[in-house]
Amino acid sequence: MPRFRLLVSYDGTDFHGWQRQEPPGKEPLRTVQGTLEVAVREALRQPVRVVGASRTDSGVHAVGQVMAFSAATPIPVERLPWAINARLPMDVQVREPRIVREEFDPISDAITKGYRYSIVMPHDAERLPPMFELRHAFWTVQRLDIEAMRMAAASMVGEHDFAAFAHAAHGRESTVRRVTECHVTSPAPGHIRIDVAGTGFLYNMVRIIAGTLLEAGRGRRTAEDVTRALATGDRTLTGQTLPPQGLCLRWIHYGERDESVAC
Amino acid sequence: MPRFRLLVSYDGTDFHGWQRQEPPGKEPLRTVQGTLEVAVREALRQPVRVVGASRTDSGVHAVGQVMAFSAATPIPVERLPWAINARLPMDVQVREPRIVREEFDPISDAITKGYRYSIVMPHDAERLPPMFELRHAFWTVQRLDIEAMRMAAASMVGEHDFAAFAHAAHGRESTVRRVTECHVTSPAPGHIRIDVAGTGFLYNMVRIIAGTLLEAGRGRRTAEDVTRALATGDRTLTGQTLPPQGLCLRWIHYGERDESVAC
């Protein structure tokens, strides 16, 4: 049975996260996976289980989530987005369909993933909440020192034990991960982007990295604190978990074997 | 009794327009005016009627609406935004408080108003809806010729009879208005802004101007059609009324007398 892979974008605001949730005896919650499965089932006229590369939390957005499913269908692969998108609500959409090898697993085959955390600091005198950006960014009235954030961000890069950057309930045996990129940029006055990429992430890791860099920007933590947190695993040395709406899953890279399969 | 003037911003998505609506025997609809009146009443501990310069339609946004109200209050004028914003939901906010003369009328004293209509044309191969911009822009898969739009826009400027650019139910005796500015710009690939300013607007006029320029961009209308529509008042020569979510009230200018009152 052919296996298909598609990129998925969604505005996470009105979803209870990626993962299907069907509480017994209750209506299923509105999730990205559940919504996609309904659309794919209607498009392909058969029940389909879709697997996503990353189980993003409630409120987290994606422009480059990867999903896969196996199904026999007469629909040509290049028409799949058209067939599925026609059955999706406006806050989720699929694109870039490919046929992949039968064993393709979007979770375990992923090599690196890239996330962005967006922060807005209103820079007018009144510092009002940035009304039109509240769904897709975290906002703060405090001034942030971007250079201090950059120095702290540089300390994240490399293979480290990120235990101090994980939610207590991370449920993983090893907390060692490789962060390949951690950049702080300002695309416009009052706007800050934290781009983090790595081979794997612990539960809430990007949001805790962002919270730690926020505190570095406020002068409350330094690059040395980050180094110490990585050395000791002490969660008290890292910042708050920033809220989900600032986070977006941007891309996932797979190996050459999976990249090269044409659609 | 002192009279106050404030600027108002709102995301119009979840409002039934500016104007208070209290259908008899039913819950009042969620409107910007109604929401502001509740917040001002709670902040000032007295019933207050607020007047807005422009009765924007359901779904239309504003970053520079002007409102005024009269009230006796011990709250210093510069603290009014703080007191009112604390009682407002996140999709409406006030700023730049001033004391104005007692007779100040935000509607009849307005000299010029500026609106922006935003259009997004997805420019990737798949031309999917721009999910993260759907609340604040109109989108179209068709390619638009910006130069053609600019030429048609230039024909709008000046004092003309805009009867062909008004909703049939405009309810005005005279349909002559002066458009002082009508610019088409592209701040980023695939993004188009239509900035229209003038001394007054008929019902739906900016949205019909935008719809006419859209058709000019598609090659279906020309600058000559605009000139003919202005000369004849023929509504069939102008474009569709574009949907409200692309429209934003940007600013309102008052005379020198009203601008100079310090807060």
Coordinates of C-alpha atoms in Angstrom, one line a residue:
Chain A
M1 CA 0.0 0.0 0.0
P2 CA 1.6 3.3 -1.0
R3 CA 2.6 5.7 1.8
F4 CA 2.1 9.4 1.5
R5 CA 3.9 12.3 3.1
L6 CA 2.6 15.9 3.2
L7 CA 3.5 19.1 4.8
V8 CA 0.9 20.6 7.2
S9 CA 0.4 24.2 8.3
Y10 CA -2.0 25.2 11.0
D11 CA -3.0 28.1 13.2
G12 CA -3.0 26.4 16.6
T13 CA -5.2 28.9 18.3
D14 CA -8.4 27.0 18.1
F15 CA -7.0 23.4 18.3
H16 CA -6.3 21.3 21.4
G17 CA -2.9 20.5 20.0
W18 CA -1.8 18.0 17.4
Q19 CA -2.8 14.7 19.0
R20 CA -6.2 13.1 18.6
Q21 CA -8.1 13.3 21.9
E22 CA -11.3 11.2 22.3
P23 CA -12.3 11.3 25.9
P24 CA -14.6 8.2 26.6
G25 CA -18.2 9.2 26.6
K26 CA -17.5 12.7 25.3
E27 CA -17.2 14.5 22.1
P28 CA -13.7 14.3 20.6
L29 CA -11.7 17.5 21.2
R30 CA -10.8 19.6 18.1
T31 CA -7.3 18.5 17.3
V32 CA -5.1 18.9 14.2
Q33 CA -4.7 15.1 13.8
G34 CA -8.4 14.4 14.3
T35 CA -9.4 17.1 11.9
L36 CA -6.9 15.8 9.2
E37 CA -8.1 12.3 9.7
V38 CA -11.7 13.3 9.0
A39 CA -10.6 15.2 5.9
V40 CA -8.4 12.4 4.6
R41 CA -11.1 9.8 5.3
E42 CA -13.6 11.8 3.3
A43 CA -11.2 12.5 0.4
L44 CA -10.0 8.9 0.2
R45 CA -13.3 7.2 1.2
Q46 CA -11.6 5.0 3.7
P47 CA -10.5 5.2 7.4
V48 CA -6.9 6.5 7.6
R49 CA -4.6 7.0 10.6
V50 CA -2.2 9.9 10.0
V51 CA 1.1 10.2 11.9
G52 CA 2.6 13.5 12.6
A53 CA 6.3 14.2 13.2
S54 CA 5.7 16.4 16.2
R55 CA 2.9 16.3 18.7
T56 CA 2.6 20.1 19.1
D57 CA 0.8 21.4 22.2
S58 CA -2.5 23.2 22.3
G59 CA -2.1 26.7 20.8
V60 CA 1.3 26.0 19.1
H61 CA 1.3 26.8 15.3
A62 CA 3.0 25.0 12.4
V63 CA 4.0 25.9 8.9
G64 CA 6.1 22.8 8.3
Q65 CA 4.7 19.9 10.2
V66 CA 5.1 16.6 8.4
M67 CA 2.4 13.9 8.3
A68 CA 2.3 10.5 6.7
F69 CA -0.4 7.9 6.0
S70 CA -0.7 4.7 4.0
A71 CA -3.7 4.1 1.8
A72 CA -4.6 2.7 -1.6
T73 CA -6.3 5.4 -3.6
P74 CA -6.9 6.2 -7.3
I75 CA -6.3 9.9 -6.6
P76 CA -3.0 10.9 -8.2
V77 CA -0.5 12.0 -5.5
E78 CA -0.2 15.5 -6.9
R79 CA -4.0 16.0 -6.5
L80 CA -4.0 15.0 -2.8
P81 CA -3.7 18.5 -1.4
W82 CA -6.5 19.7 -3.5
A83 CA -8.7 16.7 -2.4
I84 CA -7.8 17.1 1.3
N85 CA -7.8 20.9 1.6
A86 CA -11.3 21.0 0.1
R87 CA -12.4 19.2 3.2
L88 CA -10.4 21.1 5.8
P89 CA -11.3 24.2 7.8
M90 CA -9.4 27.4 7.0
D91 CA -7.0 27.0 9.9
V92 CA -5.2 23.9 8.7
Q93 CA -3.9 23.0 5.2
V94 CA -1.7 20.5 3.5
R95 CA 0.8 20.8 0.6
E96 CA 3.9 19.3 -1.1
P97 CA 2.6 15.7 -1.4
R98 CA 5.1 12.9 -2.0
I99 CA 5.1 9.1 -2.1
V100 CA 7.6 7.8 0.4
R101 CA 9.0 4.3 1.2
E102 CA 6.5 2.1 3.1
E103 CA 8.5 2.2 6.3
F104 CA 8.8 6.0 6.4
D105 CA 8.1 7.2 10.0
P106 CA 7.8 10.9 10.4
I107 CA 8.9 10.8 14.0
S108 CA 11.9 8.5 14.1
D109 CA 13.2 9.3 10.7
A110 CA 13.4 13.1 11.4
I111 CA 16.9 14.3 11.5
T112 CA 16.5 17.9 12.6
K113 CA 13.5 20.2 13.4
G114 CA 13.3 24.0 13.4
Y115 CA 11.1 26.1 15.6
R116 CA 10.6 29.8 16.0
Y117 CA 9.5 31.7 19.1
S118 CA 8.2 35.2 18.4
I119 CA 8.2 38.0 20.9
V120 CA 6.7 41.5 20.5
M121 CA 7.7 44.5 22.6
P122 CA 5.4 47.4 21.9
H123 CA 7.9 50.3 21.3
D124 CA 5.5 53.3 21.4
A125 CA 5.2 55.3 24.5
E126 CA 2.0 53.6 25.7
R127 CA 3.2 50.1 25.3
L128 CA -0.2 48.6 24.7
P129 CA -0.7 45.0 23.8
P130 CA 0.0 44.4 20.1
M131 CA -3.6 43.5 19.4
F132 CA -3.2 42.2 15.9
E133 CA -0.3 39.9 16.9
L134 CA -1.6 38.3 20.1
R135 CA -2.5 35.1 18.4
H136 CA 1.0 34.5 17.1
A137 CA 3.4 36.0 19.5
F138 CA 4.2 36.5 23.2
W139 CA 4.3 40.2 24.2
T140 CA 6.1 42.0 27.0
V141 CA 6.3 45.6 28.0
Q142 CA 9.8 45.2 29.2
R143 CA 12.8 46.3 27.1
L144 CA 14.9 43.4 26.1
D145 CA 18.6 43.6 25.4
I146 CA 19.0 41.6 22.2
E147 CA 22.8 41.3 22.5
A148 CA 22.5 39.7 25.9
M149 CA 19.9 37.3 24.5
R150 CA 22.3 36.4 21.6
M151 CA 25.1 35.6 24.0
A152 CA 22.8 33.4 26.1
A153 CA 21.5 31.7 22.9
A154 CA 25.0 30.9 21.7
S155 CA 25.5 28.9 24.9
M156 CA 22.6 26.6 24.0
V157 CA 24.3 25.3 20.8
G158 CA 25.9 21.9 20.9
E159 CA 25.2 18.5 22.5
H160 CA 24.2 19.1 26.1
D161 CA 22.0 17.6 28.8
F162 CA 18.9 19.8 28.6
A163 CA 17.3 18.4 31.8
A164 CA 17.1 22.0 33.1
F165 CA 15.1 23.0 30.0
A166 CA 12.4 20.3 30.2
H167 CA 9.0 20.1 31.8
A168 CA 9.3 17.8 34.9
A169 CA 7.0 15.3 33.1
H170 CA 9.2 14.9 30.1
G171 CA 9.2 11.1 30.4
R172 CA 12.5 10.5 28.6
E173 CA 15.3 8.4 29.8
S174 CA 18.0 10.6 28.3
T175 CA 17.8 14.3 28.4
V176 CA 20.8 14.8 26.1
R177 CA 19.9 16.6 22.9
R178 CA 21.9 18.4 20.2
V179 CA 20.9 22.0 19.5
T180 CA 22.3 22.9 16.0
E181 CA 21.0 26.5 15.9
C182 CA 19.8 29.1 18.4
H183 CA 19.6 32.5 16.9
V184 CA 18.0 35.7 18.1
T185 CA 17.1 38.2 15.4
S186 CA 15.0 41.4 15.2
P187 CA 13.2 41.6 11.8
A188 CA 11.5 44.9 12.8
P189 CA 11.6 47.3 15.7
G190 CA 10.0 45.7 18.8
H191 CA 9.9 42.3 17.2
I192 CA 12.2 39.5 18.3
R193 CA 12.5 36.0 16.8
I194 CA 14.2 33.1 18.5
D195 CA 15.1 30.4 15.9
V196 CA 16.0 27.0 17.5
A197 CA 16.9 23.9 15.6
G198 CA 18.1 20.5 16.8
T199 CA 18.0 16.8 16.5
G200 CA 15.3 16.4 19.1
F201 CA 13.5 18.3 21.8
L202 CA 12.3 17.5 25.3
Y203 CA 8.8 18.4 26.4
N204 CA 8.4 22.2 26.5
M205 CA 12.1 22.6 25.7
V206 CA 11.8 25.4 23.1
R207 CA 9.4 27.4 25.3
I208 CA 11.8 27.1 28.3
I209 CA 14.7 28.1 26.1
A210 CA 12.7 31.1 25.0
G211 CA 11.8 31.9 28.6
T212 CA 15.4 31.7 29.6
L213 CA 16.5 34.0 26.7
L214 CA 13.7 36.4 27.7
E215 CA 15.2 36.6 31.2
A216 CA 18.7 37.1 29.7
G217 CA 17.2 40.0 27.7
R218 CA 15.8 41.5 31.0
G219 CA 19.3 41.2 32.6
R220 CA 18.1 38.5 35.1
R221 CA 20.2 35.7 33.6
T222 CA 23.5 35.5 31.7
A223 CA 25.2 33.1 29.2
E224 CA 27.0 31.7 32.3
D225 CA 23.7 30.8 33.9
V226 CA 22.8 28.9 30.7
T227 CA 26.2 27.0 30.8
R228 CA 25.6 26.2 34.5
A229 CA 22.0 25.0 33.9
L230 CA 23.3 22.7 31.1
A231 CA 26.1 21.4 33.4
T232 CA 23.9 20.9 36.5
G233 CA 20.4 20.2 35.1
D234 CA 19.0 22.6 37.7
R235 CA 15.6 23.8 36.5
T236 CA 15.8 26.8 38.9
L237 CA 18.5 28.3 36.7
T238 CA 16.3 28.5 33.6
G239 CA 13.4 30.7 32.8
Q240 CA 9.6 30.2 32.7
T241 CA 7.9 28.1 30.0
L242 CA 6.6 30.9 27.7
P243 CA 3.0 30.5 26.4
P244 CA 2.3 28.4 23.3
Q245 CA 1.0 31.1 21.0
G246 CA 4.5 32.4 20.3
L247 CA 5.7 29.0 19.1
C248 CA 5.7 27.8 15.5
L249 CA 7.1 24.5 14.1
R250 CA 8.9 25.7 10.9
W251 CA 10.5 22.7 9.3
I252 CA 11.6 19.1 9.6
H253 CA 14.6 17.7 7.7
Y254 CA 14.8 14.0 6.8
G255 CA 17.7 12.1 5.3
E256 CA 18.7 12.1 1.7
R257 CA 16.8 8.9 1.1
D258 CA 13.5 10.4 2.2
E259 CA 14.1 13.8 0.6
S260 CA 14.8 12.3 -2.9
V261 CA 11.5 10.5 -3.4
A262 CA 9.7 12.4 -6.1
C263 CA 6.0 12.8 -6.1
Chain B
M1 CA -18.7 68.9 32.0
P2 CA -15.3 68.1 30.4
R3 CA -15.3 66.3 27.1
F4 CA -12.7 63.6 26.3
R5 CA -11.4 62.3 23.1
L6 CA -9.4 59.1 22.6
L7 CA -8.1 57.0 19.8
V8 CA -9.5 53.5 19.5
S9 CA -8.0 50.4 17.9
Y10 CA -9.9 47.1 17.4
D11 CA -9.7 43.8 15.7
G12 CA -13.2 43.8 14.1
T13 CA -13.3 40.0 13.6
D14 CA -15.4 39.3 16.6
F15 CA -17.5 42.5 16.7
H16 CA -20.8 43.2 15.1
G17 CA -19.4 46.5 13.9
W18 CA -19.0 49.8 15.8
Q19 CA -22.6 50.7 16.5
R20 CA -24.4 49.6 19.6
Q21 CA -27.1 47.1 18.8
E22 CA -29.7 46.2 21.4
P23 CA -32.5 44.2 19.7
P24 CA -35.6 44.4 21.8
G25 CA -36.1 41.4 24.0
K26 CA -32.7 40.0 23.1
E27 CA -29.1 40.1 24.4
P28 CA -27.3 43.2 23.0
L29 CA -24.9 42.2 20.2
R30 CA -21.2 42.5 20.8
T31 CA -20.3 45.8 19.3
V32 CA -17.3 48.1 19.7
Q33 CA -19.4 51.0 21.0
G34 CA -21.3 48.8 23.4
T35 CA -18.1 47.2 24.7
L36 CA -16.4 50.7 25.2
E37 CA -19.5 52.1 27.0
V38 CA -19.4 49.2 29.5
A39 CA -15.7 49.8 30.1
V40 CA -16.0 53.5 30.4
R41 CA -19.0 53.2 32.7
E42 CA -17.1 50.9 35.0
A43 CA -14.0 53.0 35.0
L44 CA -15.9 56.3 35.6
R45 CA -18.7 54.8 37.7
Q46 CA -21.4 56.6 35.7
P47 CA -23.3 55.8 32.6
V48 CA -21.6 57.3 29.5
R49 CA -22.6 57.5 25.9
V50 CA -19.6 57.4 23.6
V51 CA -19.7 58.8 20.0
G52 CA -17.4 57.4 17.3
A53 CA -16.2 59.2 14.3
S54 CA -17.0 56.3 11.9
R55 CA -19.6 53.6 12.2
T56 CA -17.4 50.8 10.8
D57 CA -19.2 47.6 9.6
S58 CA -19.1 44.2 11.2
G59 CA -15.6 42.7 10.6
V60 CA -13.9 46.0 9.8
H61 CA -10.8 46.9 11.8
A62 CA -9.5 50.2 13.2
V63 CA -6.2 51.5 14.4
G64 CA -7.2 55.1 14.5
Q65 CA -10.9 55.3 15.2
V66 CA -11.8 58.5 17.3
M67 CA -14.3 58.4 20.2
A68 CA -15.5 61.2 22.4
F69 CA -17.6 61.4 25.6
S70 CA -18.5 63.9 28.2
A71 CA -18.2 63.1 31.9
A72 CA -17.2 64.6 35.3
T73 CA -14.5 62.3 36.7
P74 CA -11.6 62.7 39.2
I75 CA -9.4 60.4 37.0
P76 CA -6.7 62.6 35.5
V77 CA -7.1 62.6 31.7
E78 CA -3.7 61.0 31.1
R79 CA -4.8 58.0 33.3
L80 CA -7.9 57.3 31.3
P81 CA -6.4 54.8 28.9
W82 CA -5.1 52.8 31.8
A83 CA -8.4 52.9 33.6
I84 CA -10.5 52.0 30.5
N85 CA -8.1 49.4 29.0
A86 CA -8.1 47.5 32.2
R87 CA -11.8 46.9 31.6
L88 CA -11.6 46.1 27.9
P89 CA -11.2 42.7 26.2
M90 CA -8.0 42.2 24.3
D91 CA -9.5 43.0 20.9
V92 CA -10.2 46.7 21.6
Q93 CA -8.0 49.3 23.2
V94 CA -7.8 53.1 23.7
R95 CA -4.9 55.5 23.8
E96 CA -3.9 59.2 23.4
P97 CA -6.4 60.8 25.6
R98 CA -7.2 64.5 25.3
I99 CA -9.6 67.1 26.7
V100 CA -11.4 68.7 23.9
R101 CA -13.9 71.6 23.6
E102 CA -17.4 70.8 24.9
E103 CA -18.9 70.9 21.4
F104 CA -16.4 68.6 19.8
D105 CA -18.2 66.1 17.5
P106 CA -16.0 63.3 16.2
I107 CA -18.3 62.9 13.2
S108 CA -19.0 66.3 11.9
D109 CA -15.7 67.9 12.9
A110 CA -13.6 65.3 11.0
I111 CA -11.9 66.8 8.1
T112 CA -10.3 63.8 6.4
K113 CA -10.2 60.0 7.1
G114 CA -7.8 57.4 5.9
Y115 CA -8.6 53.8 5.3
R116 CA -6.4 50.9 4.1
Y117 CA -7.6 47.8 2.2
S118 CA -5.2 44.9 2.3
I119 CA -5.0 42.1 -0.3
V120 CA -2.8 39.0 -0.3
M121 CA -2.0 37.0 -3.4
P122 CA -0.2 33.8 -2.4
H123 CA 2.9 33.7 -4.7
D124 CA 4.1 30.1 -4.2
A125 CA 3.2 27.5 -6.7
E126 CA 0.3 26.0 -4.7
R127 CA -1.4 29.3 -4.0
L128 CA -3.0 28.2 -0.8
P129 CA -5.0 30.6 1.4
P130 CA -2.6 32.7 3.5
M131 CA -3.9 31.1 6.8
F132 CA -2.3 33.5 9.2
E133 CA -3.6 36.6 7.4
L134 CA -7.2 35.6 6.7
R135 CA -8.5 37.8 9.6
H136 CA -7.0 40.9 8.2
A137 CA -6.8 40.7 4.5
F138 CA -8.7 39.7 1.4
W139 CA -7.0 37.0 -0.6
T140 CA -7.1 36.0 -4.2
V141 CA -5.3 33.4 -6.3
Q142 CA -5.4 35.6 -9.3
R143 CA -2.3 37.6 -10.4
L144 CA -2.9 41.3 -10.1
D145 CA -1.2 43.9 -12.3
I146 CA -0.2 46.6 -9.8
E147 CA 0.5 49.2 -12.5
A148 CA -3.0 48.8 -13.9
M149 CA -4.4 49.2 -10.3
R150 CA -2.3 52.3 -9.8
M151 CA -3.6 53.9 -13.0
A152 CA -7.2 53.2 -12.0
A153 CA -6.6 54.4 -8.5
A154 CA -5.2 57.8 -9.7
S155 CA -8.6 58.3 -11.5
M156 CA -10.4 58.2 -8.1
V157 CA -8.6 61.3 -6.7
G158 CA -10.4 64.6 -6.7
E159 CA -14.0 65.8 -6.1
H160 CA -16.4 63.5 -7.9
D161 CA -19.9 62.0 -7.7
F162 CA -19.2 58.6 -6.2
A163 CA -22.7 57.3 -6.7
A164 CA -21.3 54.4 -8.7
F165 CA -19.2 53.5 -5.6
A166 CA -21.9 53.4 -3.0
H167 CA -24.2 50.7 -1.7
A168 CA -27.7 51.2 -3.0
A169 CA -28.9 52.0 0.5
H170 CA -26.4 54.8 1.2
G171 CA -29.1 57.1 2.3
R172 CA -27.3 60.3 1.4
E173 CA -28.7 63.2 -0.5
S174 CA -25.4 64.1 -2.2
T175 CA -23.0 61.5 -3.4
V176 CA -20.3 64.0 -4.2
R177 CA -17.1 63.4 -2.1
R178 CA -13.5 64.4 -2.3
V179 CA -10.9 61.7 -2.4
T180 CA -7.6 63.2 -1.5
E181 CA -5.4 60.1 -1.8
C182 CA -5.8 56.7 -3.5
H183 CA -2.5 54.8 -3.6
V184 CA -1.7 51.2 -4.4
T185 CA 1.6 49.8 -2.9
S186 CA 3.2 46.4 -2.4
P187 CA 5.1 46.3 0.9
A188 CA 6.1 42.7 0.3
P189 CA 5.8 40.1 -2.6
G190 CA 2.2 39.0 -2.9
H191 CA 0.9 41.8 -0.6
I192 CA -1.0 44.8 -1.9
R193 CA -2.3 47.8 0.1
I194 CA -4.8 50.3 -1.2
D195 CA -4.7 53.5 0.9
V196 CA -7.7 55.7 0.4
A197 CA -8.2 59.1 2.1
G198 CA -10.9 61.6 1.7
T199 CA -13.2 64.2 3.3
G200 CA -16.1 61.7 3.5
F201 CA -17.2 58.3 2.4
L202 CA -20.4 56.8 1.3
Y203 CA -21.7 53.5 2.6
N204 CA -19.3 50.7 1.4
M205 CA -17.4 53.2 -0.7
V206 CA -13.9 52.1 0.2
R207 CA -14.7 48.4 -0.3
I208 CA -16.2 49.2 -3.7
I209 CA -13.2 51.2 -4.6
A210 CA -11.0 48.3 -3.6
G211 CA -13.2 45.9 -5.6
T212 CA -12.9 48.1 -8.7
L213 CA -9.1 48.3 -8.4
L214 CA -9.0 44.5 -7.9
E215 CA -10.8 44.2 -11.3
A216 CA -8.4 46.7 -12.8
G217 CA -5.6 44.5 -11.5
R218 CA -7.2 41.5 -13.2
G219 CA -7.5 43.4 -16.5
R220 CA -11.3 43.5 -16.4
R221 CA -11.6 47.3 -15.9
T222 CA -9.5 50.3 -16.8
A223 CA -8.8 53.8 -15.6
E224 CA -11.3 54.9 -18.3
D225 CA -14.0 52.8 -16.7
V226 CA -13.4 54.5 -13.4
T227 CA -13.7 57.9 -15.1
R228 CA -16.9 56.8 -16.8
A229 CA -18.3 55.4 -13.6
L230 CA -17.6 58.8 -11.9
A231 CA -19.2 60.7 -14.7
T232 CA -22.4 58.5 -15.0
G233 CA -22.9 57.1 -11.5
D234 CA -23.4 53.7 -13.1
R235 CA -22.9 51.0 -10.5
T236 CA -22.5 48.3 -13.2
L237 CA -19.2 50.0 -14.2
T238 CA -17.6 49.4 -10.7
G239 CA -16.4 46.3 -9.0
Q240 CA -17.8 44.1 -6.2
T241 CA -17.9 45.2 -2.6
L242 CA -14.9 43.4 -1.1
P243 CA -15.3 41.7 2.2
P244 CA -14.9 43.6 5.5
Q245 CA -11.8 41.8 6.9
G246 CA -9.5 43.6 4.5
L247 CA -10.5 47.0 5.6
C248 CA -8.9 49.1 8.4
L249 CA -9.7 52.6 9.5
R250 CA -6.3 54.1 9.9
W251 CA -6.6 57.8 10.9
I252 CA -8.9 60.7 11.2
H253 CA -7.7 64.3 10.9
Y254 CA -9.4 67.2 12.7
G255 CA -8.9 70.9 12.3
E256 CA -6.1 72.8 14.0
R257 CA -8.4 74.0 16.8
D258 CA -9.1 70.4 17.8
E259 CA -5.6 69.1 17.2
S260 CA -4.0 71.7 19.5
V261 CA -5.9 70.9 22.7
A262 CA -3.3 69.4 25.0
C263 CA -4.2 66.6 27.4

